[in-house]
PDB file of C-alpha atoms and ligand atoms in Angstrom:
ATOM      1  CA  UNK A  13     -20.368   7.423  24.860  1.00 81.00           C
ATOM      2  CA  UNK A  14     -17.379   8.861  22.645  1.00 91.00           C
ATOM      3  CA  UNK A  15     -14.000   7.241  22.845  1.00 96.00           C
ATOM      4  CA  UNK A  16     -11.279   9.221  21.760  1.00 98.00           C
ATOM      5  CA  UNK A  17      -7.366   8.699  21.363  1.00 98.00           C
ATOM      6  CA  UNK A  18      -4.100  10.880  20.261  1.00 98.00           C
ATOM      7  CA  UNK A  19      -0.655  10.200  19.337  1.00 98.00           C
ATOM      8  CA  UNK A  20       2.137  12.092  17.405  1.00 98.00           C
ATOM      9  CA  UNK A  21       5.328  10.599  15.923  1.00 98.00           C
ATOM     10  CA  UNK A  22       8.210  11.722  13.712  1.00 98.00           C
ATOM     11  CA  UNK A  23       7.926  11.597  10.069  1.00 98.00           C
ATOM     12  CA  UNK A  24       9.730   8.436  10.096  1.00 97.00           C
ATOM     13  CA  UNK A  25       9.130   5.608   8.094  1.00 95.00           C
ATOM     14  CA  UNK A  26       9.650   2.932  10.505  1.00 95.00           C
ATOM     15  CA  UNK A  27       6.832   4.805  12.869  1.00 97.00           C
ATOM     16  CA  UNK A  28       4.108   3.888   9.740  1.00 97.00           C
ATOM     17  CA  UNK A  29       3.647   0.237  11.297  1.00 96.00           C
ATOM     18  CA  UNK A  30       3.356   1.676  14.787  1.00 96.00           C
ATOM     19  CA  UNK A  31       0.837   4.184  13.756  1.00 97.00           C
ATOM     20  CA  UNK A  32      -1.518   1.563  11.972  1.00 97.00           C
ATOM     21  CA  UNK A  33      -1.276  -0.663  14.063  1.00 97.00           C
ATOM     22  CA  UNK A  34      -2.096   1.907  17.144  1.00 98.00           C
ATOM     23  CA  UNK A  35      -5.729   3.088  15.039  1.00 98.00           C
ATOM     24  CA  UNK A  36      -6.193  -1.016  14.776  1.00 98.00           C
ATOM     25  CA  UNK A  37      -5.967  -1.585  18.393  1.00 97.00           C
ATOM     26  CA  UNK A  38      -7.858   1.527  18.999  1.00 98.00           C
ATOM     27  CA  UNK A  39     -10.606   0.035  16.824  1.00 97.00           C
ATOM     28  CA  UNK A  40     -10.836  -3.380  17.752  1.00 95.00           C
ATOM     29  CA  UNK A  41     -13.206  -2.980  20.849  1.00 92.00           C
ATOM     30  CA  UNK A  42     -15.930  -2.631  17.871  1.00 95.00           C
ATOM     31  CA  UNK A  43     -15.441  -6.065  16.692  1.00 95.00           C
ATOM     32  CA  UNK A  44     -14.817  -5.066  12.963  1.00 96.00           C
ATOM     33  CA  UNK A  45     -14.382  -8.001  10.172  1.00 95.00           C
ATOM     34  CA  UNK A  46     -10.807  -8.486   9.471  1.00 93.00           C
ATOM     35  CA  UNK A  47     -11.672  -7.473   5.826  1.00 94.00           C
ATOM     36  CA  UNK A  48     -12.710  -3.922   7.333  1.00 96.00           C
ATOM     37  CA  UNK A  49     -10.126  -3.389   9.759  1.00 96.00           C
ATOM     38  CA  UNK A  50      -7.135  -4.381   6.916  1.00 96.00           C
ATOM     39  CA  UNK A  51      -9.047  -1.562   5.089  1.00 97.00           C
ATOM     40  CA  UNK A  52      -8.973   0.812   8.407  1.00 98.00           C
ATOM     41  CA  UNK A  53      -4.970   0.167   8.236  1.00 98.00           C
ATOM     42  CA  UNK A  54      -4.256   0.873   4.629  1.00 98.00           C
ATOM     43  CA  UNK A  55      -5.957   4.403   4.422  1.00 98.00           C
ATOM     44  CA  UNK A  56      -4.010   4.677   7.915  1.00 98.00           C
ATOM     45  CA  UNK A  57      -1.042   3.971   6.043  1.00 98.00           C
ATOM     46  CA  UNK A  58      -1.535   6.279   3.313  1.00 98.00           C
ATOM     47  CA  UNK A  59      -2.409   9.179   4.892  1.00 98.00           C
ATOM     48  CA  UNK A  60       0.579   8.605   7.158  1.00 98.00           C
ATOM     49  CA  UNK A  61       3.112   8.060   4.574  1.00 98.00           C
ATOM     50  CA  UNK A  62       1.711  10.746   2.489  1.00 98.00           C
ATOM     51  CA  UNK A  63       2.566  13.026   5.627  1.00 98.00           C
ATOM     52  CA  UNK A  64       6.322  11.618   5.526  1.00 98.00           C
ATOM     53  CA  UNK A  65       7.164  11.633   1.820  1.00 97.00           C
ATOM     54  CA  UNK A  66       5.307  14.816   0.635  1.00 98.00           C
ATOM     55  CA  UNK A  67       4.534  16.885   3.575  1.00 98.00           C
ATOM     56  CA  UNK A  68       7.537  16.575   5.393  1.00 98.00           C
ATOM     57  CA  UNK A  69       9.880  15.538   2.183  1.00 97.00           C
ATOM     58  CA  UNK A  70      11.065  12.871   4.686  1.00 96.00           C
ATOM     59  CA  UNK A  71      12.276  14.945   7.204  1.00 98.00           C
ATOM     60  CA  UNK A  72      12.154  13.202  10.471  1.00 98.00           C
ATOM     61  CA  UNK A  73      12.052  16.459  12.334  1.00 98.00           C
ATOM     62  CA  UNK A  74       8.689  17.142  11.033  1.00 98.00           C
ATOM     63  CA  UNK A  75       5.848  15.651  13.156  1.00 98.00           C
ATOM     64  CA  UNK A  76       2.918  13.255  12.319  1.00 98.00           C
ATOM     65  CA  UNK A  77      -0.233  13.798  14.502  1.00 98.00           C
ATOM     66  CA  UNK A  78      -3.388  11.025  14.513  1.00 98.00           C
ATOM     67  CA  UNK A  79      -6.004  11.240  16.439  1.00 98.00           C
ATOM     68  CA  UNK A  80      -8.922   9.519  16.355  1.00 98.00           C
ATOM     69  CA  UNK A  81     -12.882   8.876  17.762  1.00 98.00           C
ATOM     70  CA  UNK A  82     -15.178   5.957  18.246  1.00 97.00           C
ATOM     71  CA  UNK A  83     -18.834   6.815  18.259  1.00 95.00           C
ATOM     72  CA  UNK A  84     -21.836   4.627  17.568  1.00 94.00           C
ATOM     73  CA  UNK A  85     -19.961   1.506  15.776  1.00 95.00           C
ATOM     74  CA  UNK A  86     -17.999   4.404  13.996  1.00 97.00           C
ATOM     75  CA  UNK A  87     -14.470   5.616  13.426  1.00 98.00           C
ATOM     76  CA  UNK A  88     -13.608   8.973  12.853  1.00 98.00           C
ATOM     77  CA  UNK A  89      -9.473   9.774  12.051  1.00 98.00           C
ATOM     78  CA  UNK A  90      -7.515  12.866  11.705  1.00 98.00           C
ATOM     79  CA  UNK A  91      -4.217  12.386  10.316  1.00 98.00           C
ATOM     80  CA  UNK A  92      -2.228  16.089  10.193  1.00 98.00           C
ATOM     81  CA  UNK A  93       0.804  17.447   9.150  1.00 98.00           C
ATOM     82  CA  UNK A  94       2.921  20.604   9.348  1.00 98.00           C
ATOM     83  CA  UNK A  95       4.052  20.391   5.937  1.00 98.00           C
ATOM     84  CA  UNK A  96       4.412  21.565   3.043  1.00 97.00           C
ATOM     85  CA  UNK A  97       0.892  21.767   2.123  1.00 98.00           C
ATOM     86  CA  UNK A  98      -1.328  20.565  -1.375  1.00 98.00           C
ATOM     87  CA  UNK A  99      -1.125  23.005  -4.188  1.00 94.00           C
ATOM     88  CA  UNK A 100      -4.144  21.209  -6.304  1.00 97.00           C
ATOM     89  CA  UNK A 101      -6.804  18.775  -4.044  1.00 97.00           C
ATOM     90  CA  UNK A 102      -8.989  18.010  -6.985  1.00 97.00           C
ATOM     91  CA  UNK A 103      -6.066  17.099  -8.930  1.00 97.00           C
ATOM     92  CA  UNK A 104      -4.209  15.249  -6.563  1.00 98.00           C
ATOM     93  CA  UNK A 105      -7.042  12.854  -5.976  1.00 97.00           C
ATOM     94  CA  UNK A 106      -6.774  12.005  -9.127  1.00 96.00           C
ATOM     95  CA  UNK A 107      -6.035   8.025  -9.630  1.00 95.00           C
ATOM     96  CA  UNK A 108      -2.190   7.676 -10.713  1.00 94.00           C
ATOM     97  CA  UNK A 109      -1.589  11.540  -9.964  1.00 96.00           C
ATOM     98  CA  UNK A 110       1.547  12.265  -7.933  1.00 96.00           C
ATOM     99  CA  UNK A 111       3.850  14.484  -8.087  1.00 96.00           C
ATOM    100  CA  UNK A 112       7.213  12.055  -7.040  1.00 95.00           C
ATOM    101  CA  UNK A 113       6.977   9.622 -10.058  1.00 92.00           C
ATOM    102  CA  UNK A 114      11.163   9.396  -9.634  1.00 91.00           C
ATOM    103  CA  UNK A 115      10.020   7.593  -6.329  1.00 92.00           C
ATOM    104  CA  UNK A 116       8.347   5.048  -8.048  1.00 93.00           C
ATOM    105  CA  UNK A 117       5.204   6.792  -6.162  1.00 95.00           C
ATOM    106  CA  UNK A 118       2.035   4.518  -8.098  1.00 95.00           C
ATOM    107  CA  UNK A 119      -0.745   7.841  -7.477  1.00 96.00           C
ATOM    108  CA  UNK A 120      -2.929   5.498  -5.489  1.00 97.00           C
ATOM    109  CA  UNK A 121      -3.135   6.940  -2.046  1.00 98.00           C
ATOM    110  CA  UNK A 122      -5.987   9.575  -1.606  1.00 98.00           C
ATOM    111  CA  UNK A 123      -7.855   6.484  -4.545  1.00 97.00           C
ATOM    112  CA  UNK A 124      -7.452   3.880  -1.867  1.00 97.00           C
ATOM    113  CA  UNK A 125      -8.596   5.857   0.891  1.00 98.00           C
ATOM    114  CA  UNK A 126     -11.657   7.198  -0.722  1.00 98.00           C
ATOM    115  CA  UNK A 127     -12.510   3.174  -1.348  1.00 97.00           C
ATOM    116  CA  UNK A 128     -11.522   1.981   1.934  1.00 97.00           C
ATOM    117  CA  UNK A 129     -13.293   4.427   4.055  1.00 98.00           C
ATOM    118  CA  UNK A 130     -17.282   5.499   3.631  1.00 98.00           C
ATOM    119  CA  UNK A 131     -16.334   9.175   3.514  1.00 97.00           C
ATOM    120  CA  UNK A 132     -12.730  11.341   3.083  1.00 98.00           C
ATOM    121  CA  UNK A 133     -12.286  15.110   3.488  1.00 98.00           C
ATOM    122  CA  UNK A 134      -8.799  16.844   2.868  1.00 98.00           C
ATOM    123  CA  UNK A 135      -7.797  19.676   3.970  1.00 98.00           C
ATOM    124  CA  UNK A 136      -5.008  21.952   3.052  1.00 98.00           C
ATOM    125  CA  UNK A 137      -2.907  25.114   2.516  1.00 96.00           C
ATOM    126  CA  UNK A 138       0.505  25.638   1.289  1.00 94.00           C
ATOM    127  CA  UNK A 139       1.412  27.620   4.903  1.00 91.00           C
ATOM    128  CA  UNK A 140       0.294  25.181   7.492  1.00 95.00           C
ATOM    129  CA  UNK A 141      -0.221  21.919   6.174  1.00 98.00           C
ATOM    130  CA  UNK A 142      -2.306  19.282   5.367  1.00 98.00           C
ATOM    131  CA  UNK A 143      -5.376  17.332   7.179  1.00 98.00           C
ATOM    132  CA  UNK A 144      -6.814  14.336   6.073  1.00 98.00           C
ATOM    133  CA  UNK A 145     -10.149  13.257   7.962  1.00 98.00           C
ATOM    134  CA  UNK A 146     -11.894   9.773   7.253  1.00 98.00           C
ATOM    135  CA  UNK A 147     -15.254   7.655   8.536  1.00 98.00           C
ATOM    136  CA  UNK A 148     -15.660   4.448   8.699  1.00 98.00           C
ATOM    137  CA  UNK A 149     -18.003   2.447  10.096  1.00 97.00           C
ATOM    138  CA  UNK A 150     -16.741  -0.930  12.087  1.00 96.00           C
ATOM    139  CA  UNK A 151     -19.766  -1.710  14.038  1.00 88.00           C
ATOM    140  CA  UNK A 152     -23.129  -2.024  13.856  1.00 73.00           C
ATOM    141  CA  UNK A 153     -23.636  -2.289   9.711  1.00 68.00           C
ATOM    142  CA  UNK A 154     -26.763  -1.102   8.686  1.00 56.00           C
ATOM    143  CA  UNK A 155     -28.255  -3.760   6.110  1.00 59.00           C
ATOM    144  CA  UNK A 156     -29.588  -2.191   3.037  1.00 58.00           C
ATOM    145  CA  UNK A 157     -32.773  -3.869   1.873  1.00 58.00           C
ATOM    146  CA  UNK A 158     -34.604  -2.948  -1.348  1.00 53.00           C
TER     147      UNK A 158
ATOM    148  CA  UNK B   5       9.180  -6.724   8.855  1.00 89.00           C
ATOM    149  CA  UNK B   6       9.375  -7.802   5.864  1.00 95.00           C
ATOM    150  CA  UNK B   7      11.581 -10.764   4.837  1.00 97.00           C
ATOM    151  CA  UNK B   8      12.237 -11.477   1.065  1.00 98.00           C
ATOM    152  CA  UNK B   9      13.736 -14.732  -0.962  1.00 98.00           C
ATOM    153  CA  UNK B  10      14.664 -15.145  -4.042  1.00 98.00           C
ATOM    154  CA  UNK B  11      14.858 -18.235  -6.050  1.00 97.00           C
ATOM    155  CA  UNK B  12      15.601 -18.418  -9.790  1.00 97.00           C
ATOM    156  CA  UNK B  13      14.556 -21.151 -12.048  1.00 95.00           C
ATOM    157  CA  UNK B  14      16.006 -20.759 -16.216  1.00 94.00           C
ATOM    158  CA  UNK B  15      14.522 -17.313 -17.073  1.00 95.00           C
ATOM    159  CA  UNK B  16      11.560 -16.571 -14.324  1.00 97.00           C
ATOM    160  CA  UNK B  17      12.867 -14.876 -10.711  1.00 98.00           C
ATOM    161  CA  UNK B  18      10.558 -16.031  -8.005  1.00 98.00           C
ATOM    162  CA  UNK B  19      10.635 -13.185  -5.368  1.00 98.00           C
ATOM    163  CA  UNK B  20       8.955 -14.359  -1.608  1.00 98.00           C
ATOM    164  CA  UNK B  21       7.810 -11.939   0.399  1.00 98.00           C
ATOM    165  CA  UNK B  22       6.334 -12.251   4.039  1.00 98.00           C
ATOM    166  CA  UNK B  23       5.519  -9.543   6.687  1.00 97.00           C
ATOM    167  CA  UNK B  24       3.767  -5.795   5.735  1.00 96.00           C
ATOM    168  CA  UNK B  25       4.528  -3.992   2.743  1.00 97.00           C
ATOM    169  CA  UNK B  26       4.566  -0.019   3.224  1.00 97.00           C
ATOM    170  CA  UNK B  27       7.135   2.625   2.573  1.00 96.00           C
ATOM    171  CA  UNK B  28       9.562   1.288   5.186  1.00 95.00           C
ATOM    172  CA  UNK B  29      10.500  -1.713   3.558  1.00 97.00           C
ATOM    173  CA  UNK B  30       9.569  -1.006  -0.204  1.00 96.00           C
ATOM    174  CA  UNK B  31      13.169   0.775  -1.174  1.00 95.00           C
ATOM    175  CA  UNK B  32      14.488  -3.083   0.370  1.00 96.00           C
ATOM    176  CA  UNK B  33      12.622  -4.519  -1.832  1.00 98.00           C
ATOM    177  CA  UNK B  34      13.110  -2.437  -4.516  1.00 97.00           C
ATOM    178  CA  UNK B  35      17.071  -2.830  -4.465  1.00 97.00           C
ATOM    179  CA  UNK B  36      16.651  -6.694  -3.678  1.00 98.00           C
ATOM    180  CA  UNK B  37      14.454  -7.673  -6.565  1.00 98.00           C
ATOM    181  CA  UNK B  38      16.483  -5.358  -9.277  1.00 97.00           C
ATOM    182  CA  UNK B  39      19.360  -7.098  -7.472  1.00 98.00           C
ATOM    183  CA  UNK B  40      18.165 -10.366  -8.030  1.00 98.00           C
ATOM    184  CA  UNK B  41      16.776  -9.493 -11.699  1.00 97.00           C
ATOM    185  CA  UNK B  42      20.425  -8.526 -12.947  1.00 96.00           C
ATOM    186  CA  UNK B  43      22.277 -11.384 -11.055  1.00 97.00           C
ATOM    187  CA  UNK B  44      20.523 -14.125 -12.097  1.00 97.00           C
ATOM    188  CA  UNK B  45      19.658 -12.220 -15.716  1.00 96.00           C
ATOM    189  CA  UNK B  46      15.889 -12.801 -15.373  1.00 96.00           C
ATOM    190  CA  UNK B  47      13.192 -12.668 -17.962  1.00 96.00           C
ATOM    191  CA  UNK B  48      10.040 -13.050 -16.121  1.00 97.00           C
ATOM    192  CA  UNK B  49       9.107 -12.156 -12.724  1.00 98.00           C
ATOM    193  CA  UNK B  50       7.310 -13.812 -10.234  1.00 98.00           C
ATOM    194  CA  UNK B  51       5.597 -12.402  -7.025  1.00 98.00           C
ATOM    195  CA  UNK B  52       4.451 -14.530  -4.467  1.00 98.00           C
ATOM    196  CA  UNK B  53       2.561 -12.481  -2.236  1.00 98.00           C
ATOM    197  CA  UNK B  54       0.807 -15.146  -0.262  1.00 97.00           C
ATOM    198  CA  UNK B  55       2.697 -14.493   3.236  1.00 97.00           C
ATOM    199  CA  UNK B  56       1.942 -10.951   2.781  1.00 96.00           C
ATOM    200  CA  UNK B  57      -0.980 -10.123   4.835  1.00 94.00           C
ATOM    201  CA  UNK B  58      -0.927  -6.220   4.219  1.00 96.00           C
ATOM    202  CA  UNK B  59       0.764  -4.131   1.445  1.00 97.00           C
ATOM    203  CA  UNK B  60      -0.409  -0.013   0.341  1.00 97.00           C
ATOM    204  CA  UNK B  61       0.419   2.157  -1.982  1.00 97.00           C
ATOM    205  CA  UNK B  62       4.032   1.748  -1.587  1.00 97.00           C
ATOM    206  CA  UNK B  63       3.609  -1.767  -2.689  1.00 97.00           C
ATOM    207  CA  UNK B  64       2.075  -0.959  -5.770  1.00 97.00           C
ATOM    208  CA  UNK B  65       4.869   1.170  -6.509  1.00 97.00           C
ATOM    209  CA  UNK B  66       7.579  -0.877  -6.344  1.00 97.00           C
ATOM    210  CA  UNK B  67       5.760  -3.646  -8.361  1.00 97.00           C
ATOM    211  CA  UNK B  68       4.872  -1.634 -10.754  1.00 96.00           C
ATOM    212  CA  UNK B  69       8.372  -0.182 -11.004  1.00 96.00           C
ATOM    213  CA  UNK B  70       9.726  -3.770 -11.693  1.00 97.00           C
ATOM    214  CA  UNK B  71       6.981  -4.157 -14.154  1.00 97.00           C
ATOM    215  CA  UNK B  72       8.538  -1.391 -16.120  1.00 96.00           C
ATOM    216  CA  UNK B  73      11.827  -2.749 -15.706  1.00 95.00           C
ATOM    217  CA  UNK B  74      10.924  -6.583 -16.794  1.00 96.00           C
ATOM    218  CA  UNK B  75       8.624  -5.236 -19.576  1.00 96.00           C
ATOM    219  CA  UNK B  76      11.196  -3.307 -21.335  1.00 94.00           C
ATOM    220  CA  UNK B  77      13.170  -6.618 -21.682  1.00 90.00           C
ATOM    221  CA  UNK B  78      10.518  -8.139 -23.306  1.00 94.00           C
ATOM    222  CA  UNK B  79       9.333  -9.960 -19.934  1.00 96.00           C
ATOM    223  CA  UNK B  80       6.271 -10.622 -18.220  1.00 96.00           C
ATOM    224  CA  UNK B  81       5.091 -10.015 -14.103  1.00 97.00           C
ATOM    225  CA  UNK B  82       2.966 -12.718 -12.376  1.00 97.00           C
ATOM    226  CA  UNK B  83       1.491 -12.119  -9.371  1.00 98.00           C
ATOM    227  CA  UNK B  84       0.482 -15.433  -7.148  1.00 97.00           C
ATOM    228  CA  UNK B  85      -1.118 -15.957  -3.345  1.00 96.00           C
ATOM    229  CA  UNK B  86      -3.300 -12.384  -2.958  1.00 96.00           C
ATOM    230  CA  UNK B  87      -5.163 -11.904  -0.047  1.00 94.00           C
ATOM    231  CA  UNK B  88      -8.315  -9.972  -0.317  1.00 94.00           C
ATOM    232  CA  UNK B  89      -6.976  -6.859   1.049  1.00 95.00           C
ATOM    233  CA  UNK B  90      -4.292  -6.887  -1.336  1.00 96.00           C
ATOM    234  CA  UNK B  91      -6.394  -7.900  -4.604  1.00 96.00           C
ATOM    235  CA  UNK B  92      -8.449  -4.773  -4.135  1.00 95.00           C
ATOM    236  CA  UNK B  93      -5.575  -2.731  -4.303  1.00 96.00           C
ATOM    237  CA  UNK B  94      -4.853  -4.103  -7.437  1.00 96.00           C
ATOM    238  CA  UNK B  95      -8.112  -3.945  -8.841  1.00 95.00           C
ATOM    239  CA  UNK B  96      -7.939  -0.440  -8.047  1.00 94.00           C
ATOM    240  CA  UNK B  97      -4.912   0.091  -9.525  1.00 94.00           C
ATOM    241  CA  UNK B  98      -5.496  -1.592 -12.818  1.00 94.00           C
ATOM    242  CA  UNK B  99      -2.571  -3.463 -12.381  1.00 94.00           C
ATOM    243  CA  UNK B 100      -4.629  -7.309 -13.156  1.00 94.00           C
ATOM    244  CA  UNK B 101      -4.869  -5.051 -16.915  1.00 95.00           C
ATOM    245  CA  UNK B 102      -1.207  -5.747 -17.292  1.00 96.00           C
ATOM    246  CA  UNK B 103      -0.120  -8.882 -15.219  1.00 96.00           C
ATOM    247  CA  UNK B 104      -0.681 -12.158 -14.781  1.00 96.00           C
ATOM    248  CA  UNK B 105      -2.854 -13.426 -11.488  1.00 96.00           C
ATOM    249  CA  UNK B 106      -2.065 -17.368 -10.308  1.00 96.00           C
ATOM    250  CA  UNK B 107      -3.314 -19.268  -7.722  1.00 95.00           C
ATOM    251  CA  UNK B 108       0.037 -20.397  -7.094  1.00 95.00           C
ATOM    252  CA  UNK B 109       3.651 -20.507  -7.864  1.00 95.00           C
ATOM    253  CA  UNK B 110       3.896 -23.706  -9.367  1.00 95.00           C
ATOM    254  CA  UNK B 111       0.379 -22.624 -11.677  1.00 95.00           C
ATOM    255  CA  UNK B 112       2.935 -19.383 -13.182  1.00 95.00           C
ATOM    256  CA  UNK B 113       6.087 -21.648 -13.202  1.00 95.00           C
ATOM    257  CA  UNK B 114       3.839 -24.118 -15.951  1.00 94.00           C
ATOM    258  CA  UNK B 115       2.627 -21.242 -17.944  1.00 92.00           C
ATOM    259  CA  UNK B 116       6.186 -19.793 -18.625  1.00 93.00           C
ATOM    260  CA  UNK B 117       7.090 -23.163 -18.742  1.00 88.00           C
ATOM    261  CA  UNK B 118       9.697 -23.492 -16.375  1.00 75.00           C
ATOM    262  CA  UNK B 119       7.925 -26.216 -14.382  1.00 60.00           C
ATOM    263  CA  UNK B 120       9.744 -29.594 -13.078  1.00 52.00           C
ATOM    264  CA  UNK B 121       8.684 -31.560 -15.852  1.00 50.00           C
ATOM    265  CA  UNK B 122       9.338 -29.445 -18.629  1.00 45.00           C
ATOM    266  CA  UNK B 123      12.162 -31.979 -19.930  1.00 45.00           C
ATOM    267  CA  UNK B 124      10.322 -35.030 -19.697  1.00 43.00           C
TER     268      UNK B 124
HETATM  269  N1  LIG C  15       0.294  15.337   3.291  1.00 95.23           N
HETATM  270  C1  LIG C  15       0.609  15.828   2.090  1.00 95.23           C
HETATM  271  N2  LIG C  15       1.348  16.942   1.979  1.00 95.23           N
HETATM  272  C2  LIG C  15       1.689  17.458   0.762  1.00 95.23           C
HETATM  273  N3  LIG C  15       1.307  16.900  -0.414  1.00 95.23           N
HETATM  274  C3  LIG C  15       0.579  15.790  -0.372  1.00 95.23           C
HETATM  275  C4  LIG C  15       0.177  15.191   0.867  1.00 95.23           C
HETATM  276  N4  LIG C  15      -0.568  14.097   0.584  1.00 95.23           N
HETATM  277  C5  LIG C  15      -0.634  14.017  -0.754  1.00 95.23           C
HETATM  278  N5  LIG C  15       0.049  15.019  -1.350  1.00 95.23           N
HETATM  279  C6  LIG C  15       0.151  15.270  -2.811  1.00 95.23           C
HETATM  280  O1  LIG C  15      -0.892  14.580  -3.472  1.00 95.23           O
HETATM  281  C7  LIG C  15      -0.377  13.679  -4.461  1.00 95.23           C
HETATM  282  C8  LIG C  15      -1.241  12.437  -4.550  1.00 95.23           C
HETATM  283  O2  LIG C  15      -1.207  11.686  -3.343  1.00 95.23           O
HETATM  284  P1  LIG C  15      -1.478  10.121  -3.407  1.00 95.23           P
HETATM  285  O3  LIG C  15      -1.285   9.548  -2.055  1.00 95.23           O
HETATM  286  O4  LIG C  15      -2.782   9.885  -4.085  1.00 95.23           O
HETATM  287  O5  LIG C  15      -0.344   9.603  -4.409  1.00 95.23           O
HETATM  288  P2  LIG C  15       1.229   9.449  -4.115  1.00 95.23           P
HETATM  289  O6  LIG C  15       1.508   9.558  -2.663  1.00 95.23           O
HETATM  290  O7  LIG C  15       1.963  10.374  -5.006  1.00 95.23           O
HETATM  291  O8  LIG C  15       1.489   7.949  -4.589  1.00 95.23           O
HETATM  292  P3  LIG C  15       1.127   6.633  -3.734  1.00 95.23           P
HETATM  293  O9  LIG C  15       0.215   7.025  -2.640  1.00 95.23           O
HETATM  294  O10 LIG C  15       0.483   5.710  -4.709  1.00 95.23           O
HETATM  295  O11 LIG C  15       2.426   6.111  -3.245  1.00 95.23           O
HETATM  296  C9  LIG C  15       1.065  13.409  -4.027  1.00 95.23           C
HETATM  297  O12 LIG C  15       1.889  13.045  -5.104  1.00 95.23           O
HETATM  298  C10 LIG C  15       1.452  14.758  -3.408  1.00 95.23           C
HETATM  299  O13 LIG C  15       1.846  15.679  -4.395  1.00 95.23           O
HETATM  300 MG1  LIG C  16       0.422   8.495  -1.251  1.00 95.23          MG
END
């Protein structure tokens, strides 16, 4: 049975602790290890904040949508924007790459959430936006033996 | 939330902080620590992160921004009480390359040698 929640926010920073914290609640029926769910938070975090700063250049008119699905012991989460879009994916994946170093911005974000989730997809264009999709399973961890 | 203190001992700032660590509350911190750094003329810094329970990206930033800032002084960054979510991020980072990790407070107050008993 698929589970499946939605909420938007303004690209405010003091919404990033309500939005993680929403995904984490959302997640919890599947019992994850505190290790994983602190994990499920951060790349919530990033893609959120990465919404804010660079596709919205902090303006709180712009909106923040996250939705997300639970299926078989795994979470799926969109996090869109209507910004200002990504010029270069490959590039800014790149560990320490950003673009706002006068923001003291460390480059770390898309890094982290490729780490912290088992699989990432971005999406963008420089006339509607950005979408930033990751997996992760909570539930249900399939043992690898050799 | 994120609550900071700051307590200096000779040359090494001590900077506290509790709650989570994201983009909200990392320009506070920013201004509080270079605050701190230039009142009490600070060498070395000290992080004790151990009532932090989350920090991102925006974490990393600003302590790597007052990395830069204490380096160029000739000082050095210690960073005490990680939890596991926030040691990854630093592994990740590279940022263990170019601090120092303690247990505890008192462990990075004894190596700069600005522990109680220095005088005796
Ligand atoms: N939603 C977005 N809209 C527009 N540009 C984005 C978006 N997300 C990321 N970017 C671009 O990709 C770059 C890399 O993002 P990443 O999160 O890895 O680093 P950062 O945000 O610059 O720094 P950090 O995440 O460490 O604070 C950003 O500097 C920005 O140029
Ligand atoms: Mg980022």
């Amino acid at each position: 049975m698929q589970n499946a929640m939605n909420v938007s926010f303004n690209a405010l920073g003091e919404n990033e602790a309500f939005s993680r914290v929403a995904v984490a609640s959302f997640a919890a029926k599947l019992n994850p290890t505190v290790d994983d769910l602190a994990e499920l938070k951060t790349a919530v975090s990033e893609a959120v904040t990465n919404a804010i700063i660079h596709g919205y250049d902090s303006n709180p008119a712009g909106i923040v949508y996250i939705s997300a699905t639970i299926e078989d012991g795994e979470i799926d989460v969109v996090v869109r924007d209507e910004g200002q879009g990504i010029g270069n994916i490959e590039q800014a994946k790149e560990p320490l790459f950003t673009t706002r170093p006068e923001m003291e911005r460390a480059g770390m974000g898309f890094t982290i959430m490729e780490h912290f989730t088992d699989r990432l997809e971005i999406e963008s264009s420089t006339s509607s936006g950005t979408v930033v999709r990751f997996k992760k399973r909570l539930a249900g961890k399939r043992v690898n033996c050799v | 939330m994120v609550t900071m203190k700051a307590e200096a001992q000779g040359k090494v700032l001590i900077i506290r902080l509790t709650g989570e660590l994201d983009h909200y509350y990392s320009e506070q911190v920013k201004e509080f620590t270079e605050q701190q750094i230039d009142a009490n003329q600070s060498q070395h810094l000290i992080w004790n992160l151990s009532g932090l329970p989350f920090m991102d990206s925006s974490g990393l930033g600003v302590i790597l921004g007052r990395y830069r800032q204490v380096n160029e002084m000739g000082g050095s960054v210690t960073v005490c009480g990680l939890n596991t979510q926030v040691k990854r991020l630093f592994q990740l980072s590279g940022l263990f390359k170019i601090m120092y990790v303690d247990q505890t407070e008192q462990e990075a107050l004894d190596r700069l040698g600005e522990s109680s008993c220095k005088t005796l």
